[in-house]
């Protein structure tokens, strides 16, 4: 039997891939970080294991080293096929890390060709003529061009990947995909026959993904967003084992500045008690700001124990394309508009780091106050939060939206949590209010 191993460059991406494998009937667990020995027996019983890393914006050598360590662990677990999961909006910089990590995995697995498939039509990501669309906009003209860590200003996947890799990058147009699995298999074989190559494959609907999945059935490595996993044939079994629900207070921690998160914040306004992080206060006295937020959360929970509290880091009311929402390229500054009341002093720490640390500290303090159910928005944010809580494995539960699921995870200190790690641009508008119903 094929056992899949996934290497994901952020934590929301890992649960995104896991949710899609579960939807295809594969029993899937997520290891938060490279699994340690005590986790191996449980993971070895799964049809698929995703190792969640926090390598999207890490230094290139770290990202490569961690990804290879993840690959070794997955091979040790008996995985025979591998999925290099990156963002469906190809979040990266001209240096990486999509290219360098893919290069290292291809070399380690001796793969001649690896497909590049960011498409995830259920979430509006499609690739046509190698251009990546987010809904009806080109990636480079979408709100992703304002991303604080990886602003995406180009849409051509071949052009985005080429400067990041030592391998050739070719594109496979939609008519070849529509020609069926045999035609596509032939095109991929030809691409790999001339030296190691990536093949950026057009895909605009789920049938295209199913064709790519069939044409790559003998590929040891595939790369992409999670959409390609939905192209796999559906197994018979029900892979979503009943997830334990952990009673406790509820919190939303939103460190995502993405357009969908902003819409979700706007939708929660008025019905969920919310506080925005005060960046100036955080810079002056981070522990004091977290203590203030924790006092506030305790007060809210004592008044309404079942109601969630929400801590967020950007203003929800502004439109996604409002330049005031640009929180600072590479998180290095935040001097723009209302979101960035925080001018970074010389030698000061990037606002993005302060935000991640503050939300992680809130998670720990809220957990100490009795919170057990968290919706976390943003991949980097989720990585910080889950690491701070000390959770090392997630078992998937009910789905909330394409690529977003509840999960259950136990921490080393004996506490257990229900966590929904939401990619910045995923999820229904009312997820912060209605997302709890699935675990009520
Ligand atoms: N007001 C702010 N000023 C500066 N940086 C911020 C601010 N708010 C959030 N950030 C930072 O922006 C980054 C957002 O990345 P994150 O991955 O959490 O969200 P996302 O990109 O929307 O989600 P995903 O990666 O799942 O698409 C984090 O590093 C966060 O700390
Ligand atoms: O693929 C996606 O868009 C998401 O899983 C993600 O990686 C966002 O961080």
Tab-separated table of C-alpha atoms and ligand atoms in Angstrom:
chain	number	residue	atom	x	y	z
A	1	UNK	CA	0.000	0.000	0.000
A	2	UNK	CA	1.165	3.539	-0.732
A	3	UNK	CA	1.861	5.533	2.376
A	4	UNK	CA	2.022	9.253	1.716
A	5	UNK	CA	4.461	11.591	3.427
A	6	UNK	CA	3.921	15.334	3.289
A	7	UNK	CA	6.429	18.072	4.052
A	8	UNK	CA	4.577	21.362	4.619
A	9	UNK	CA	6.277	24.739	4.908
A	10	UNK	CA	3.775	26.092	7.434
A	11	UNK	CA	1.331	24.748	9.996
A	12	UNK	CA	-1.917	25.815	8.333
A	13	UNK	CA	-0.625	24.363	5.075
A	14	UNK	CA	-0.018	21.074	6.881
A	15	UNK	CA	-3.569	20.834	8.210
A	16	UNK	CA	-4.823	21.974	4.780
A	17	UNK	CA	-3.097	19.022	3.074
A	18	UNK	CA	-4.123	16.657	5.869
A	19	UNK	CA	-7.781	17.741	5.552
A	20	UNK	CA	-7.740	16.994	1.833
A	21	UNK	CA	-6.183	13.576	2.363
A	22	UNK	CA	-8.801	12.834	5.013
A	23	UNK	CA	-11.455	13.914	2.483
A	24	UNK	CA	-10.074	11.278	0.092
A	25	UNK	CA	-10.336	8.597	2.758
A	26	UNK	CA	-6.717	8.522	3.996
A	27	UNK	CA	-6.192	8.302	7.756
A	28	UNK	CA	-3.857	11.221	8.310
A	29	UNK	CA	-1.930	12.750	11.211
A	30	UNK	CA	0.103	15.918	11.337
A	31	UNK	CA	3.417	15.949	13.174
A	32	UNK	CA	4.219	19.459	14.321
A	33	UNK	CA	7.906	19.499	13.581
A	34	UNK	CA	10.025	16.468	12.719
A	35	UNK	CA	8.555	13.613	14.792
A	36	UNK	CA	10.409	12.391	17.840
A	37	UNK	CA	10.804	8.721	18.694
A	38	UNK	CA	7.803	8.560	21.065
A	39	UNK	CA	5.458	9.725	18.261
A	40	UNK	CA	6.554	7.160	15.704
A	41	UNK	CA	4.326	4.149	16.592
A	42	UNK	CA	1.156	6.239	16.353
A	43	UNK	CA	2.239	7.870	13.080
A	44	UNK	CA	3.292	4.559	11.560
A	45	UNK	CA	-0.328	3.372	11.791
A	46	UNK	CA	-1.545	6.134	9.429
A	47	UNK	CA	-2.080	6.095	5.655
A	48	UNK	CA	-0.510	9.544	5.431
A	49	UNK	CA	1.613	11.743	7.685
A	50	UNK	CA	2.294	15.431	7.171
A	51	UNK	CA	5.304	17.003	8.869
A	52	UNK	CA	4.465	20.639	9.572
A	53	UNK	CA	7.493	22.921	9.445
A	54	UNK	CA	7.782	26.666	9.842
A	55	UNK	CA	10.160	27.144	6.957
A	56	UNK	CA	8.345	29.408	4.517
A	57	UNK	CA	10.372	32.451	5.463
A	58	UNK	CA	13.245	30.745	7.308
A	59	UNK	CA	16.836	31.170	6.057
A	60	UNK	CA	17.266	28.957	2.985
A	61	UNK	CA	19.779	26.559	4.575
A	62	UNK	CA	17.524	26.018	7.615
A	63	UNK	CA	14.498	25.391	5.421
A	64	UNK	CA	16.403	22.848	3.332
A	65	UNK	CA	17.920	21.129	6.393
A	66	UNK	CA	14.572	20.804	8.172
A	67	UNK	CA	12.814	19.583	5.026
A	68	UNK	CA	15.439	16.867	4.490
A	69	UNK	CA	15.153	15.835	8.148
A	70	UNK	CA	11.375	15.593	7.667
A	71	UNK	CA	11.894	13.479	4.541
A	72	UNK	CA	14.196	11.099	6.455
A	73	UNK	CA	11.625	10.713	9.217
A	74	UNK	CA	8.857	10.035	6.696
A	75	UNK	CA	10.977	7.438	4.914
A	76	UNK	CA	11.650	5.861	8.296
A	77	UNK	CA	7.864	5.637	8.774
A	78	UNK	CA	7.596	3.649	5.552
A	79	UNK	CA	6.257	6.426	3.316
A	80	UNK	CA	6.737	5.655	-0.348
A	81	UNK	CA	5.350	8.791	-2.014
A	82	UNK	CA	6.032	12.371	-0.985
A	83	UNK	CA	4.160	15.662	-1.249
A	84	UNK	CA	6.055	18.928	-0.984
A	85	UNK	CA	3.314	21.289	0.236
A	86	UNK	CA	3.749	25.020	-0.202
A	87	UNK	CA	1.233	27.801	-0.437
A	88	UNK	CA	-1.476	27.845	-3.100
A	89	UNK	CA	-0.487	31.456	-3.675
A	90	UNK	CA	3.160	30.410	-4.113
A	91	UNK	CA	4.272	32.534	-1.131
A	92	UNK	CA	8.044	32.870	-1.475
A	93	UNK	CA	10.794	35.333	-2.254
A	94	UNK	CA	13.223	35.342	-5.218
A	95	UNK	CA	15.580	33.235	-3.032
A	96	UNK	CA	13.051	30.678	-1.932
A	97	UNK	CA	12.133	28.681	-0.159
A	98	UNK	CA	9.986	26.778	-2.646
A	99	UNK	CA	12.827	26.247	-5.144
A	100	UNK	CA	15.656	25.273	-2.772
A	101	UNK	CA	13.449	22.902	-0.759
A	102	UNK	CA	12.041	21.313	-3.933
A	103	UNK	CA	15.563	20.947	-5.366
A	104	UNK	CA	16.777	19.200	-2.215
A	105	UNK	CA	13.800	16.824	-2.107
A	106	UNK	CA	14.131	16.004	-5.811
A	107	UNK	CA	17.822	15.257	-5.402
A	108	UNK	CA	17.287	13.150	-2.272
A	109	UNK	CA	14.530	11.148	-3.991
A	110	UNK	CA	16.327	11.049	-7.324
A	111	UNK	CA	13.252	12.430	-9.097
A	112	UNK	CA	13.698	13.512	-12.726
A	113	UNK	CA	10.556	15.566	-12.814
A	114	UNK	CA	8.267	17.112	-10.227
A	115	UNK	CA	4.917	18.685	-11.028
A	116	UNK	CA	4.220	22.153	-9.641
A	117	UNK	CA	0.498	22.468	-8.908
A	118	UNK	CA	-0.611	25.462	-6.840
A	119	UNK	CA	-4.192	25.085	-8.155
A	120	UNK	CA	-6.927	24.603	-5.570
A	121	UNK	CA	-10.149	25.488	-7.419
A	122	UNK	CA	-12.348	25.009	-4.321
A	123	UNK	CA	-10.479	27.990	-2.869
A	124	UNK	CA	-10.295	29.971	-6.095
A	125	UNK	CA	-6.688	29.123	-7.018
A	126	UNK	CA	-6.295	28.183	-10.678
A	127	UNK	CA	-3.379	28.124	-13.120
A	128	UNK	CA	-3.891	28.895	-16.789
A	129	UNK	CA	-1.075	29.632	-19.252
A	130	UNK	CA	1.171	29.297	-16.173
A	131	UNK	CA	-0.517	32.364	-14.623
A	132	UNK	CA	-1.751	31.860	-11.071
A	133	UNK	CA	-5.186	33.323	-10.366
A	134	UNK	CA	-6.738	34.066	-6.986
A	135	UNK	CA	-10.442	34.104	-7.759
A	136	UNK	CA	-10.803	36.319	-10.818
A	137	UNK	CA	-7.550	38.208	-10.259
A	138	UNK	CA	-3.995	37.454	-11.231
A	139	UNK	CA	-1.913	36.655	-8.141
A	140	UNK	CA	0.278	39.722	-8.669
A	141	UNK	CA	-2.789	41.951	-8.782
A	142	UNK	CA	-4.503	40.332	-5.804
A	143	UNK	CA	-4.289	41.324	-2.162
A	144	UNK	CA	-1.272	39.000	-1.914
A	145	UNK	CA	0.860	41.790	-3.323
A	146	UNK	CA	0.583	43.394	0.142
A	147	UNK	CA	1.576	40.304	2.111
A	148	UNK	CA	3.778	41.402	5.025
A	149	UNK	CA	6.339	38.604	4.677
A	150	UNK	CA	6.131	37.381	1.085
A	151	UNK	CA	4.561	40.047	-1.126
A	152	UNK	CA	3.639	38.414	-4.437
A	153	UNK	CA	3.862	40.895	-7.280
A	154	UNK	CA	4.182	38.490	-10.223
A	155	UNK	CA	1.688	35.834	-11.327
A	156	UNK	CA	3.725	33.729	-13.737
A	157	UNK	CA	4.630	30.547	-11.889
A	158	UNK	CA	7.504	29.712	-14.235
A	159	UNK	CA	8.958	33.182	-13.748
A	160	UNK	CA	8.472	32.969	-9.978
A	161	UNK	CA	10.164	29.596	-9.634
A	162	UNK	CA	13.042	29.982	-12.106
A	163	UNK	CA	15.249	32.283	-9.976
A	164	UNK	CA	14.783	29.989	-6.970
A	165	UNK	CA	16.020	26.739	-8.499
A	166	UNK	CA	18.984	25.078	-10.170
A	167	UNK	CA	16.601	22.856	-12.149
A	168	UNK	CA	14.838	23.623	-15.411
A	169	UNK	CA	11.266	24.878	-15.219
A	170	UNK	CA	8.853	24.054	-18.028
A	171	UNK	CA	5.136	24.587	-18.341
A	172	UNK	CA	2.462	22.118	-19.390
A	173	UNK	CA	-0.523	23.901	-20.905
A	174	UNK	CA	-4.153	23.050	-20.256
A	175	UNK	CA	-4.834	21.299	-23.602
A	176	UNK	CA	-2.243	18.655	-22.678
A	177	UNK	CA	-3.981	18.113	-19.335
A	178	UNK	CA	-7.340	17.951	-21.074
A	179	UNK	CA	-5.820	15.386	-23.449
A	180	UNK	CA	-5.990	12.940	-20.527
A	181	UNK	CA	-3.563	11.155	-18.198
A	182	UNK	CA	-1.635	9.361	-20.958
A	183	UNK	CA	-0.930	12.568	-22.876
A	184	UNK	CA	0.095	14.317	-19.680
A	185	UNK	CA	2.256	11.397	-18.545
A	186	UNK	CA	4.077	11.574	-21.887
A	187	UNK	CA	4.646	15.325	-21.574
A	188	UNK	CA	6.006	14.909	-18.052
A	189	UNK	CA	8.302	12.084	-19.095
A	190	UNK	CA	9.651	14.241	-21.919
A	191	UNK	CA	10.186	17.139	-19.503
A	192	UNK	CA	12.210	14.966	-17.122
A	193	UNK	CA	14.140	13.285	-19.912
A	194	UNK	CA	16.292	16.319	-20.536
A	195	UNK	CA	17.633	16.691	-17.011
A	196	UNK	CA	15.923	17.350	-13.718
A	197	UNK	CA	12.917	19.634	-14.256
A	198	UNK	CA	9.854	21.136	-12.666
A	199	UNK	CA	6.681	21.007	-14.733
A	200	UNK	CA	4.241	23.815	-13.938
A	201	UNK	CA	0.945	22.201	-14.908
A	202	UNK	CA	-2.145	24.245	-15.768
A	203	UNK	CA	-5.280	23.222	-13.838
A	204	UNK	CA	-8.532	25.124	-13.561
A	205	UNK	CA	-10.958	22.579	-12.142
A	206	UNK	CA	-11.068	19.441	-10.040
A	207	UNK	CA	-11.166	17.197	-13.121
A	208	UNK	CA	-7.788	18.666	-14.146
A	209	UNK	CA	-6.429	17.804	-10.698
A	210	UNK	CA	-7.753	14.254	-11.014
A	211	UNK	CA	-5.984	13.939	-14.367
A	212	UNK	CA	-2.702	15.210	-12.904
A	213	UNK	CA	-3.056	12.824	-9.952
A	214	UNK	CA	-3.489	9.884	-12.335
A	215	UNK	CA	-0.638	10.946	-14.599
A	216	UNK	CA	1.718	11.237	-11.635
A	217	UNK	CA	0.675	7.996	-9.913
A	218	UNK	CA	4.221	6.673	-10.362
A	219	UNK	CA	5.982	9.894	-9.327
A	220	UNK	CA	7.829	9.609	-6.058
A	221	UNK	CA	7.435	13.363	-5.458
A	222	UNK	CA	4.728	15.876	-6.262
A	223	UNK	CA	4.723	19.533	-5.250
A	224	UNK	CA	2.004	22.117	-4.831
A	225	UNK	CA	-0.786	23.546	-2.754
A	226	UNK	CA	-3.073	20.939	-1.249
A	227	UNK	CA	-5.480	20.844	-4.214
A	228	UNK	CA	-3.710	18.000	-5.998
A	229	UNK	CA	-4.485	15.742	-3.016
A	230	UNK	CA	-8.176	16.177	-3.872
A	231	UNK	CA	-7.459	14.653	-7.274
A	232	UNK	CA	-6.659	11.282	-5.703
A	233	UNK	CA	-9.269	8.553	-6.116
A	234	UNK	CA	-11.625	8.423	-3.144
A	235	UNK	CA	-10.995	5.416	-0.887
A	236	UNK	CA	-13.846	3.464	0.720
A	237	UNK	CA	-13.043	4.108	4.346
A	238	UNK	CA	-14.125	6.994	6.563
A	239	UNK	CA	-10.873	8.534	7.690
A	240	UNK	CA	-12.274	11.138	10.066
A	241	UNK	CA	-12.255	9.295	13.366
A	242	UNK	CA	-14.464	10.897	16.022
A	243	UNK	CA	-12.445	13.756	17.460
A	244	UNK	CA	-12.498	14.257	21.228
A	245	UNK	CA	-13.901	17.651	22.177
A	246	UNK	CA	-11.978	19.367	24.979
A	247	UNK	CA	-14.258	21.399	27.227
A	248	UNK	CA	-12.906	24.855	27.997
A	249	UNK	CA	-12.974	28.499	27.016
A	250	UNK	CA	-12.752	29.595	23.397
A	251	UNK	CA	-10.452	32.066	21.688
A	252	UNK	CA	-9.670	33.280	18.205
A	253	UNK	CA	-6.079	34.427	17.682
A	254	UNK	CA	-5.707	36.209	14.357
A	255	UNK	CA	-2.208	37.248	13.265
A	256	UNK	CA	-3.093	37.074	9.607
A	257	UNK	CA	-3.276	40.276	7.591
A	258	UNK	CA	-4.841	38.517	4.606
A	259	UNK	CA	-7.935	39.744	2.817
A	260	UNK	CA	-10.130	36.804	3.869
A	261	UNK	CA	-9.108	37.150	7.520
A	262	UNK	CA	-10.045	40.835	7.395
A	263	UNK	CA	-13.458	39.988	6.008
A	264	UNK	CA	-13.866	37.384	8.755
A	265	UNK	CA	-12.861	39.962	11.377
A	266	UNK	CA	-15.405	42.388	9.962
A	267	UNK	CA	-18.097	39.693	10.070
A	268	UNK	CA	-17.303	38.941	13.737
A	269	UNK	CA	-17.444	42.599	14.709
A	270	UNK	CA	-20.224	43.260	17.162
A	271	UNK	CA	-20.875	39.602	17.969
A	272	UNK	CA	-17.474	38.508	19.315
A	273	UNK	CA	-15.612	40.383	22.065
A	274	UNK	CA	-12.456	41.589	20.355
A	275	UNK	CA	-9.213	43.379	21.166
A	276	UNK	CA	-6.615	44.554	18.684
A	277	UNK	CA	-2.953	44.182	19.671
A	278	UNK	CA	-1.445	47.540	20.510
A	279	UNK	CA	1.928	47.437	18.750
A	280	UNK	CA	3.333	50.453	20.578
A	281	UNK	CA	2.408	48.923	23.954
A	282	UNK	CA	3.845	45.591	22.827
A	283	UNK	CA	7.119	47.197	21.893
A	284	UNK	CA	7.311	48.971	25.255
A	285	UNK	CA	6.165	46.134	27.526
A	286	UNK	CA	5.206	42.862	25.801
A	287	UNK	CA	4.497	40.932	29.001
A	288	UNK	CA	2.328	43.770	30.311
A	289	UNK	CA	0.248	43.864	27.114
A	290	UNK	CA	-0.313	40.080	27.234
A	291	UNK	CA	-1.262	40.299	30.931
A	292	UNK	CA	-3.787	43.057	30.124
A	293	UNK	CA	-5.319	40.966	27.344
A	294	UNK	CA	-5.488	37.934	29.628
A	295	UNK	CA	-7.265	39.901	32.378
A	296	UNK	CA	-9.755	41.120	29.789
A	297	UNK	CA	-10.301	37.583	28.413
A	298	UNK	CA	-10.883	36.188	31.929
A	299	UNK	CA	-13.488	38.887	32.578
A	300	UNK	CA	-15.276	38.065	29.338
A	301	UNK	CA	-15.266	34.326	30.036
A	302	UNK	CA	-16.564	34.799	33.545
A	303	UNK	CA	-19.475	36.806	32.103
A	304	UNK	CA	-20.092	34.431	29.160
A	305	UNK	CA	-18.205	31.126	29.493
A	306	UNK	CA	-19.226	29.761	26.081
A	307	UNK	CA	-18.466	32.898	24.104
A	308	UNK	CA	-15.147	33.186	22.286
A	309	UNK	CA	-12.781	36.131	22.700
A	310	UNK	CA	-10.850	37.417	19.720
A	311	UNK	CA	-7.386	38.988	19.630
A	312	UNK	CA	-6.316	40.351	16.258
A	313	UNK	CA	-3.400	42.275	14.827
A	314	UNK	CA	-4.792	44.299	11.919
A	315	UNK	CA	-7.871	46.420	11.479
A	316	UNK	CA	-10.732	44.535	9.961
A	317	UNK	CA	-12.695	47.412	8.535
A	318	UNK	CA	-10.179	48.480	5.891
A	319	UNK	CA	-10.454	47.042	2.416
A	320	UNK	CA	-7.854	44.451	1.459
A	321	UNK	CA	-6.286	46.682	-1.118
A	322	UNK	CA	-6.114	49.763	1.036
A	323	UNK	CA	-2.437	50.750	1.206
A	324	UNK	CA	-3.011	51.536	4.874
A	325	UNK	CA	-3.224	47.823	5.374
A	326	UNK	CA	0.302	47.203	4.210
A	327	UNK	CA	1.801	46.203	7.519
A	328	UNK	CA	5.346	46.507	6.306
A	329	UNK	CA	7.328	44.628	3.691
A	330	UNK	CA	8.989	41.596	5.231
A	331	UNK	CA	7.495	42.639	8.520
A	332	UNK	CA	10.366	45.056	8.880
A	333	UNK	CA	8.283	48.074	9.596
A	334	UNK	CA	4.763	49.029	10.204
A	335	UNK	CA	4.633	52.706	9.704
A	336	UNK	CA	1.682	52.620	7.349
A	337	UNK	CA	-1.661	53.912	8.447
A	338	UNK	CA	-3.711	52.585	11.281
A	339	UNK	CA	-2.297	49.099	11.335
A	340	UNK	CA	1.136	50.306	11.787
A	341	UNK	CA	1.055	52.842	14.567
A	342	UNK	CA	4.339	51.168	15.310
A	343	UNK	CA	7.339	52.904	13.752
A	344	UNK	CA	10.267	50.515	14.222
A	345	UNK	CA	12.971	52.314	16.191
A	346	UNK	CA	16.549	51.900	14.919
A	347	UNK	CA	17.646	48.389	15.846
A	348	UNK	CA	14.070	47.590	16.955
A	349	UNK	CA	12.494	44.203	16.351
A	350	UNK	CA	10.270	43.673	13.307
A	351	UNK	CA	6.594	44.121	14.098
A	352	UNK	CA	5.788	40.703	12.638
A	353	UNK	CA	7.959	39.018	15.281
A	354	UNK	CA	6.359	41.000	18.079
A	355	UNK	CA	2.896	40.053	16.844
A	356	UNK	CA	3.727	36.353	16.573
A	357	UNK	CA	5.292	36.281	20.028
A	358	UNK	CA	2.393	38.176	21.561
A	359	UNK	CA	-0.238	35.852	20.111
A	360	UNK	CA	1.789	32.809	21.171
A	361	UNK	CA	2.070	34.264	24.690
A	362	UNK	CA	-1.680	34.949	24.699
A	363	UNK	CA	-2.304	31.300	23.755
A	364	UNK	CA	-0.209	30.098	26.697
A	365	UNK	CA	-1.778	32.545	29.161
A	366	UNK	CA	-5.301	31.834	27.888
A	367	UNK	CA	-4.646	28.077	28.191
A	368	UNK	CA	-3.526	28.611	31.788
A	369	UNK	CA	-6.830	30.447	32.330
A	370	UNK	CA	-8.781	27.463	30.994
A	371	UNK	CA	-9.016	28.001	27.226
A	372	UNK	CA	-8.992	24.719	25.307
A	373	UNK	CA	-10.539	25.598	21.941
A	374	UNK	CA	-8.693	27.902	19.572
A	375	UNK	CA	-9.215	29.107	16.033
A	376	UNK	CA	-5.886	30.513	14.856
A	377	UNK	CA	-5.675	32.585	11.676
A	378	UNK	CA	-2.439	32.648	9.698
A	379	UNK	CA	0.229	30.068	8.971
A	380	UNK	CA	3.156	31.768	10.691
A	381	UNK	CA	0.882	32.687	13.563
A	382	UNK	CA	-0.349	29.103	13.886
A	383	UNK	CA	3.236	27.847	13.962
A	384	UNK	CA	4.094	30.185	16.821
A	385	UNK	CA	0.921	29.423	18.760
A	386	UNK	CA	1.052	25.650	18.461
A	387	UNK	CA	4.758	25.500	19.288
A	388	UNK	CA	4.159	27.679	22.349
A	389	UNK	CA	1.334	25.413	23.513
A	390	UNK	CA	3.702	22.442	23.207
A	391	UNK	CA	1.447	20.388	20.931
A	392	UNK	CA	3.419	17.931	18.799
A	393	UNK	CA	0.784	15.958	16.874
A	394	UNK	CA	-2.640	16.790	15.490
A	395	UNK	CA	-5.354	14.295	14.609
A	396	UNK	CA	-7.873	15.693	12.181
A	397	UNK	CA	-11.532	16.169	13.030
A	398	UNK	CA	-14.530	17.761	11.290
A	399	UNK	CA	-13.903	19.976	8.268
A	400	UNK	CA	-14.903	23.645	8.454
A	401	UNK	CA	-14.174	24.676	4.864
A	402	UNK	CA	-11.975	23.448	2.007
A	403	UNK	CA	-8.507	23.169	3.560
A	404	UNK	CA	-9.621	24.048	7.105
A	405	UNK	CA	-10.458	21.442	9.754
A	406	UNK	CA	-10.765	21.087	13.458
A	407	UNK	CA	-8.004	18.988	14.937
A	408	UNK	CA	-7.169	17.548	18.324
A	409	UNK	CA	-3.745	17.771	19.889
A	410	UNK	CA	-2.247	16.906	23.262
A	411	UNK	CA	0.611	18.886	24.751
A	412	UNK	CA	3.532	17.510	26.725
A	413	UNK	CA	2.122	19.127	29.909
A	414	UNK	CA	-0.955	16.898	29.707
A	415	UNK	CA	-3.363	19.560	28.428
A	416	UNK	CA	-5.249	18.825	25.234
A	417	UNK	CA	-6.807	21.234	22.770
A	418	UNK	CA	-9.125	21.544	19.829
A	419	UNK	CA	-7.410	23.681	17.252
A	420	UNK	CA	-8.539	24.982	13.874
A	421	UNK	CA	-5.528	26.394	12.049
A	422	UNK	CA	-6.915	28.626	9.322
A	423	UNK	CA	-4.813	29.681	6.361
A	424	UNK	CA	-4.973	33.431	5.928
A	425	UNK	CA	-7.129	33.402	2.830
A	426	UNK	CA	-9.281	30.356	3.589
A	427	UNK	CA	-12.588	29.863	5.353
A	428	UNK	CA	-16.117	31.194	5.239
A	429	UNK	CA	-16.787	34.756	6.226
A	430	UNK	CA	-18.502	33.721	9.477
A	431	UNK	CA	-15.867	31.185	10.560
A	432	UNK	CA	-14.988	33.051	13.798
A	433	UNK	CA	-18.604	32.873	14.947
A	434	UNK	CA	-20.001	29.700	13.350
A	435	UNK	CA	-16.801	27.617	13.357
A	436	UNK	CA	-17.546	26.495	16.943
A	437	UNK	CA	-20.763	24.728	15.987
A	438	UNK	CA	-18.837	21.707	14.675
A	439	UNK	CA	-17.454	21.069	18.186
A	440	UNK	CA	-20.474	22.130	20.242
B	1	LIG	N1	-0.019	44.724	12.366
B	1	LIG	C1	1.013	43.989	11.959
B	1	LIG	N2	2.216	44.547	11.716
B	1	LIG	C2	3.269	43.794	11.324
B	1	LIG	N3	3.217	42.480	11.110
B	1	LIG	C3	2.049	41.877	11.327
B	1	LIG	C4	0.885	42.595	11.762
B	1	LIG	N4	-0.121	41.695	11.873
B	1	LIG	C5	0.378	40.504	11.539
B	1	LIG	N5	1.673	40.597	11.204
B	1	LIG	C6	2.564	39.509	10.803
B	1	LIG	O1	2.228	39.115	9.503
B	1	LIG	C7	2.498	37.728	9.360
B	1	LIG	C8	1.236	37.089	8.840
B	1	LIG	O2	1.567	35.796	8.458
B	1	LIG	P1	0.633	34.559	8.717
B	1	LIG	O3	1.273	33.434	7.985
B	1	LIG	O4	0.374	34.357	10.168
B	1	LIG	O5	-0.730	34.985	8.052
B	1	LIG	P2	-1.155	34.811	6.539
B	1	LIG	O6	0.015	35.019	5.665
B	1	LIG	O7	-2.375	35.604	6.325
B	1	LIG	O8	-1.564	33.285	6.528
B	1	LIG	P3	-1.154	32.106	5.532
B	1	LIG	O9	0.340	32.020	5.535
B	1	LIG	O10	-1.809	30.934	6.192
B	1	LIG	O11	-1.728	32.481	4.231
B	1	LIG	C9	2.900	37.202	10.730
B	1	LIG	O12	4.296	37.109	10.820
B	1	LIG	C10	2.362	38.280	11.640
B	1	LIG	O13	3.062	38.352	12.864
B	2	LIG	O1	-2.007	26.479	0.314
B	2	LIG	C1	-2.496	27.394	0.976
B	2	LIG	O2	-2.955	28.440	0.461
B	2	LIG	C2	-2.474	27.290	2.459
B	2	LIG	O3	-2.462	25.976	2.896
B	2	LIG	C3	-1.260	27.943	2.970
B	2	LIG	O4	-0.193	27.394	2.870
B	2	LIG	C4	-1.404	29.276	3.549
B	2	LIG	O5	-0.381	29.502	4.457
